[in-house]
Coordinates of C-alpha atoms and ligand atoms in Angstrom, one line a residue:
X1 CA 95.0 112.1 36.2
X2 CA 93.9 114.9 38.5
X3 CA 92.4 117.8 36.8
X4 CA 94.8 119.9 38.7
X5 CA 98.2 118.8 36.9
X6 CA 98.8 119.0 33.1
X7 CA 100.8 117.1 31.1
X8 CA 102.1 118.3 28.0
X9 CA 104.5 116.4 25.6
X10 CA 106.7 117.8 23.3
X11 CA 109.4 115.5 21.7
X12 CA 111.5 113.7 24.7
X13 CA 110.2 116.5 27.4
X14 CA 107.5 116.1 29.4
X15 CA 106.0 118.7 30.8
X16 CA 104.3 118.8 34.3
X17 CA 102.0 122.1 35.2
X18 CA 100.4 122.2 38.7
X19 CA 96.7 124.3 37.4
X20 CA 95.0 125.2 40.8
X21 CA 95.7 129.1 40.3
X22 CA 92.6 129.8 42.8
X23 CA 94.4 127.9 45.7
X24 CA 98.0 129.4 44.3
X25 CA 98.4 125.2 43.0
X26 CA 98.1 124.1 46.8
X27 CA 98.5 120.6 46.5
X28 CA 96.0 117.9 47.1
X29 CA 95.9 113.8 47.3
X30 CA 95.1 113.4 43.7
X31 CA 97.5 115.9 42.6
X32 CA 100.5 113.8 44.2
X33 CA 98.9 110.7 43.1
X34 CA 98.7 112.4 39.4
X35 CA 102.4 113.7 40.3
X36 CA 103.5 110.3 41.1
X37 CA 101.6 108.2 38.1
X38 CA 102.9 110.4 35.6
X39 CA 106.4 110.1 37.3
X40 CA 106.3 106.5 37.2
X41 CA 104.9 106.5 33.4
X42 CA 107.6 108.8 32.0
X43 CA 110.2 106.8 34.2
X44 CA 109.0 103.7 32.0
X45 CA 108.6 105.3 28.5
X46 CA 112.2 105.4 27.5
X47 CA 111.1 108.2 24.4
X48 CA 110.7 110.2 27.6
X49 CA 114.6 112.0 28.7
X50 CA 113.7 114.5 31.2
X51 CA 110.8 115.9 33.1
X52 CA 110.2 119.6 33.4
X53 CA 107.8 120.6 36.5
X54 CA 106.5 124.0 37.1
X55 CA 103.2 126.0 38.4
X56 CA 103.1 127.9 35.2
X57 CA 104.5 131.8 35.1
X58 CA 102.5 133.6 38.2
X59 CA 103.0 130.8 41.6
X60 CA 104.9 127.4 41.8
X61 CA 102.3 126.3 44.5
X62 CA 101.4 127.3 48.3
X63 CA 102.6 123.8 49.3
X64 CA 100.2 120.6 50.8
X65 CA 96.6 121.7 50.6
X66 CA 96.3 122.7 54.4
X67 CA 92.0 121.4 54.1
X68 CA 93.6 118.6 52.8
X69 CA 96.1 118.3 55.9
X70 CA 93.2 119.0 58.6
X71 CA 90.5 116.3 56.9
X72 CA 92.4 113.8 55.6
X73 CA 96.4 114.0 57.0
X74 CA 98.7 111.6 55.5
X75 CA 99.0 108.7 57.8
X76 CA 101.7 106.8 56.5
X77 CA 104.4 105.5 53.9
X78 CA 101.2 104.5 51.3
X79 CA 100.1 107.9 51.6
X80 CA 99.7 110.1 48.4
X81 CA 102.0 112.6 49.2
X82 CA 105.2 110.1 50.5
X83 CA 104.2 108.0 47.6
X84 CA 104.9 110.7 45.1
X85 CA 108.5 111.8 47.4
X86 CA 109.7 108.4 46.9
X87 CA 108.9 108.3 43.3
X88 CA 110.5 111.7 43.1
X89 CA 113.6 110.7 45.1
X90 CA 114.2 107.4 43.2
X91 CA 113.3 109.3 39.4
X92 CA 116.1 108.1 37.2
X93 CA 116.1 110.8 34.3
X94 CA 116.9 114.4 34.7
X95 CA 114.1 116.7 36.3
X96 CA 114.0 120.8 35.7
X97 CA 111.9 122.8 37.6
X98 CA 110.5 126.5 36.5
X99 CA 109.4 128.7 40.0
X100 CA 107.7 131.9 39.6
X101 CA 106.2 133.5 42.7
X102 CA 105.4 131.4 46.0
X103 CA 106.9 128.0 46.4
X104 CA 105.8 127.2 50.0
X105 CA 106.3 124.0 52.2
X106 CA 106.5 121.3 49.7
X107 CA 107.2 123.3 47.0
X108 CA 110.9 124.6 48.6
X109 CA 111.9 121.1 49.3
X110 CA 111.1 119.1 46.2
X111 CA 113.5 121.9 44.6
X112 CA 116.1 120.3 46.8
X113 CA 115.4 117.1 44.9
X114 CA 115.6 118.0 41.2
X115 CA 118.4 118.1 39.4
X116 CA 117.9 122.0 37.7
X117 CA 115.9 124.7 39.3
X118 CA 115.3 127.9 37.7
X119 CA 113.6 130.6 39.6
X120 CA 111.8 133.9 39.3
X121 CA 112.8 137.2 41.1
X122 CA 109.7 137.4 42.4
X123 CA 110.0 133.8 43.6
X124 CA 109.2 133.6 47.4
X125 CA 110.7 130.4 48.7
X126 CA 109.5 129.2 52.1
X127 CA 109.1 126.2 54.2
X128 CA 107.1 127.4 57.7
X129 CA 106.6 123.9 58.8
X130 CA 107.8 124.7 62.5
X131 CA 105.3 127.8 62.2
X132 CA 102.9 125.3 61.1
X133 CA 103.2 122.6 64.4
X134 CA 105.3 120.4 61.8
X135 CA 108.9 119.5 61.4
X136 CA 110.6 119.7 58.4
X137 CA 110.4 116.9 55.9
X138 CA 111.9 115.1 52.4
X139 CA 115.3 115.1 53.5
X140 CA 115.4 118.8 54.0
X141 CA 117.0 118.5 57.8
X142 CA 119.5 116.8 56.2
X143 CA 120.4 118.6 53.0
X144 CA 119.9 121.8 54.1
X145 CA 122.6 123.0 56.9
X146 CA 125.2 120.8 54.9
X147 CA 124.7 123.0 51.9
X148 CA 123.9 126.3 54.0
X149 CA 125.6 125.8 57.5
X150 CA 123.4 125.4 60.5
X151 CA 122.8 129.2 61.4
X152 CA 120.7 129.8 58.0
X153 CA 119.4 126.5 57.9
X154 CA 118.0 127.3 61.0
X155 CA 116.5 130.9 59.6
X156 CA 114.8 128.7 56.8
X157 CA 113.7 125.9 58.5
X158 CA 112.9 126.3 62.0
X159 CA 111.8 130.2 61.9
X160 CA 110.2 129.3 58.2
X161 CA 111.8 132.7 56.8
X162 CA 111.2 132.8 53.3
X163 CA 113.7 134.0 50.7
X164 CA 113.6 134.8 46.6
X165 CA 115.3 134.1 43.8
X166 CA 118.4 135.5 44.2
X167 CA 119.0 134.6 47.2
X168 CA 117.9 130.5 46.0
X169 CA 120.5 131.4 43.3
X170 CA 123.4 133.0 45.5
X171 CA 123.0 129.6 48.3
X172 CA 123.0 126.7 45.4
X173 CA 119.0 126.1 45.5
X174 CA 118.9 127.4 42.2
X175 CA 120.8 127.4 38.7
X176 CA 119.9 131.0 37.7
X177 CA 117.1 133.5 38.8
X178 CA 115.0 135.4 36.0
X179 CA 113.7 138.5 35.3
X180 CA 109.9 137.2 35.4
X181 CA 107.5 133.9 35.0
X182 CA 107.7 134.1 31.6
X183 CA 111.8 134.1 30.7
X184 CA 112.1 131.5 33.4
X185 CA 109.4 129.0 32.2
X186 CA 111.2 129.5 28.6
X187 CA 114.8 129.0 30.3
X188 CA 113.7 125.7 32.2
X189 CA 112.3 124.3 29.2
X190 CA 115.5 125.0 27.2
X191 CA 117.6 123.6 29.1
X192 CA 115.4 120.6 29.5
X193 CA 115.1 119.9 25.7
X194 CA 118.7 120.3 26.1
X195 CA 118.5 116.4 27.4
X196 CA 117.4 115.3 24.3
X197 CA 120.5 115.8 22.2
X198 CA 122.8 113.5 24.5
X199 CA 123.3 109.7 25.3
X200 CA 120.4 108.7 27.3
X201 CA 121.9 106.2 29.2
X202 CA 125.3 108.3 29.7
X203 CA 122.9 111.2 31.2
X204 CA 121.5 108.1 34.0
X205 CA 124.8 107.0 34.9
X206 CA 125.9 110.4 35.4
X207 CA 122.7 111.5 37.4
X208 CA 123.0 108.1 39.3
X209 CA 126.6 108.5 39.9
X210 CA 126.0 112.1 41.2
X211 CA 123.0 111.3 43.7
X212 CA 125.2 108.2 45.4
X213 CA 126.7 109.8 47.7
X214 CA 124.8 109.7 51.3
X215 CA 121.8 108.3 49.3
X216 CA 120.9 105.6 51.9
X217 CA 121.6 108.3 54.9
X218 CA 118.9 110.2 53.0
X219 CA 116.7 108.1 52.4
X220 CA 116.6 106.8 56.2
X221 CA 116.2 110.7 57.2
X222 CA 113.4 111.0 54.3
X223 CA 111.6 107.9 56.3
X224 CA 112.1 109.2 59.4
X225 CA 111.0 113.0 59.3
X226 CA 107.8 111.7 57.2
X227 CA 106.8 109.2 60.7
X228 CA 107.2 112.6 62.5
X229 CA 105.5 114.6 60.3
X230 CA 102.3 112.4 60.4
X231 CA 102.9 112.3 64.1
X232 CA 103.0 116.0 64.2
X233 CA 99.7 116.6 61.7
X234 CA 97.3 115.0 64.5
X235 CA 99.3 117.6 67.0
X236 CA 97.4 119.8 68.9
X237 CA 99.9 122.6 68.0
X238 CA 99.7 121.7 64.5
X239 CA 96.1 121.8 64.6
X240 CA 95.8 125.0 66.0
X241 CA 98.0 126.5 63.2
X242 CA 96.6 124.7 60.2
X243 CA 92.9 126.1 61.9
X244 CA 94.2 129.4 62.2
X245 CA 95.4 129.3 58.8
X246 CA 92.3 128.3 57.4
X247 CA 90.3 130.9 60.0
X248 CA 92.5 133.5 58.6
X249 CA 94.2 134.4 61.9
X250 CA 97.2 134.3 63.5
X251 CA 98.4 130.7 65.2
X252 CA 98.1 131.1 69.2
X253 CA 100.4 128.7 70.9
X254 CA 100.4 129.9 74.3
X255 CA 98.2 127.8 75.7
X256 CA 101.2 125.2 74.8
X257 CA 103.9 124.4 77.5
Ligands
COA301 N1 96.1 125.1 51.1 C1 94.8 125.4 50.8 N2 94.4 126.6 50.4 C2 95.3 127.5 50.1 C3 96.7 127.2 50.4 C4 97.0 126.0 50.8 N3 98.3 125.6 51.1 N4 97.4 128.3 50.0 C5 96.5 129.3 49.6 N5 95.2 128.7 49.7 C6 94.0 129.4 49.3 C7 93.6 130.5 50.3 O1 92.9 129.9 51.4 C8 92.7 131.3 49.4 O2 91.5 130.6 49.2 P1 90.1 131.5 49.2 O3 90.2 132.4 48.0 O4 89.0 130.4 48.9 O5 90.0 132.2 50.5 C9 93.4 131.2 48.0 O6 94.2 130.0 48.1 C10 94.3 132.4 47.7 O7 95.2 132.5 48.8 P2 95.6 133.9 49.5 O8 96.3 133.6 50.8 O9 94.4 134.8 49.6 O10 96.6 134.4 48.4 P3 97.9 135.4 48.7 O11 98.4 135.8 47.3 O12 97.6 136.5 49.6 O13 99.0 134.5 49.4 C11 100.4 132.5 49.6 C12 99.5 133.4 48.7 C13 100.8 131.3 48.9 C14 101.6 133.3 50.0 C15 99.5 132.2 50.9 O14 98.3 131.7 50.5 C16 100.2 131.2 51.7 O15 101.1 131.5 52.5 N6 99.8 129.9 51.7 C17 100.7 128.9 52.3 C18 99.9 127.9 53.1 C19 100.9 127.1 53.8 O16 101.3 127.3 54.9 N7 101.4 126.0 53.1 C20 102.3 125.1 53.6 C21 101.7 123.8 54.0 S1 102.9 122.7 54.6

């Protein structure tokens, strides 16, 4: 398990904390792999009823390590990173997450993927993957303008304008938004110990049931954004932007046709 991620257990909850706070829980390989293992264990473990996943009260996380994208980009399905989507996507039991302050790239569109989502009011939700050379990714081109309409979907994910709690609340991203880290960590976690008083199996079929719908549509879009995405990574616009990023300056496309 990567030093990065925690995993607490208390009763049937098990508790998934991203612990990077001096790269705001920016995501690296071994933090998906750790992400997926511990997944994949708790998917086994049947004293195990729901998962709760949060970056602690102050950030959620700044998304994919961008080092990480420059030195070592994902290249394909065996990749950390789409290893730990698909065991994300195909998680049978119910998964809560708690988001206080930024939840950039990664950290916006798992959201779209678990099953509660409390937020922060200082959450800042964001996916600037056009911004960043990319395209967007887990599903996100799909879900997104059929729960928001085109026009905002198009705000979101191709101008990468972020947005906070209340507005995650108001659009269906989130359950609830929270006065601060602290009352939303404590709300996720009460409704996720909320899991462990009903039938387990009823609580699958019902998750299962709901997630049908379009499931093989979205998993063919999942497959197909993530062969862009890695196509996009080696991009020359991408890696001016991830550079400038790291360079602490703005991206300079013009050199682009
Ligand atoms: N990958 C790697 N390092 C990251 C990171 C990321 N995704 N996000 C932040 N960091 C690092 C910064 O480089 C900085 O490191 P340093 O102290 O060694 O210089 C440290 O974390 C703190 O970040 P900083 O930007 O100074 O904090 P902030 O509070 O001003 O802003 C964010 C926080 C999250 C809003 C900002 O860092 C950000 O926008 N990051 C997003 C990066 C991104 O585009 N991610 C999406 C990838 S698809």
């Amino acid at each position: 398990m990567s030093e990065h991620v925690l995993v607490e257990r208390e009763r049937g909850l098990l508790t998934l904390r991203l612990n990077r706070p001096d790269k705001k829980n920016a995501l690296t390989r071994a933090m998906y792999a750790g992400l997926g293992e511990a997944l994949s264990q708790a998917e086994r473990d049947s004293d195990v009823r729901a998962v709760l996943l949060t970056g602690g009260t102050e950030c959620f996380t700044s998304g994919n390590d961008v080092a990480d994208f420059i030195q070592a980009p994902p290249t394909g399905p065996d990749s950390e990173v789409f290893r730990f989507m698909r065991t994300l996507f195909d998680f049978a039991k119910p998964i809560v997450a708690a988001v206080s302050g930024p939840a950039v790239g990664i950290g916006t569109t798992l959201l779209l993927h678990c099953d509660l989502v409390y937020v922060s009011r200082d959450a800042r939700l964001k996916m600037p993957f056009v911004s960043l050379g990319l395209c967007p990714e887990f599903g996100s081109s799909l879900i997104l303008p059929r729960l928001l309409g085109h026009a905002r979907a198009t705000e979101l994910l191709l101008l990468g304008e972020a947005f906070g709690g209340e507005q995650a609340e108001a659009w269906g991203i989130a359950n609830q938004v929270l006065d601060d880290g602290a009352a939303t960590l404590a709300k996720a976690r009460e409704m996720a110990l909320g899991f462990q008083r009903l039938a387990p199996t009823a609580v699958l079929d019902g998750k299962r049931l709901m997630r049908a719908p379009g499931r093989e549509e979205l998993r063919r879009v999942i497959e197909e954004e993530a062969a862009l995405f890695g196509q996009r990574l080696r991009s020359p616009e991408a890696i001016e932007a991830l550079s400038a990023f790291m360079q602490r300056r703005p991206a300079d496309f013009s050199r682009f046709a």
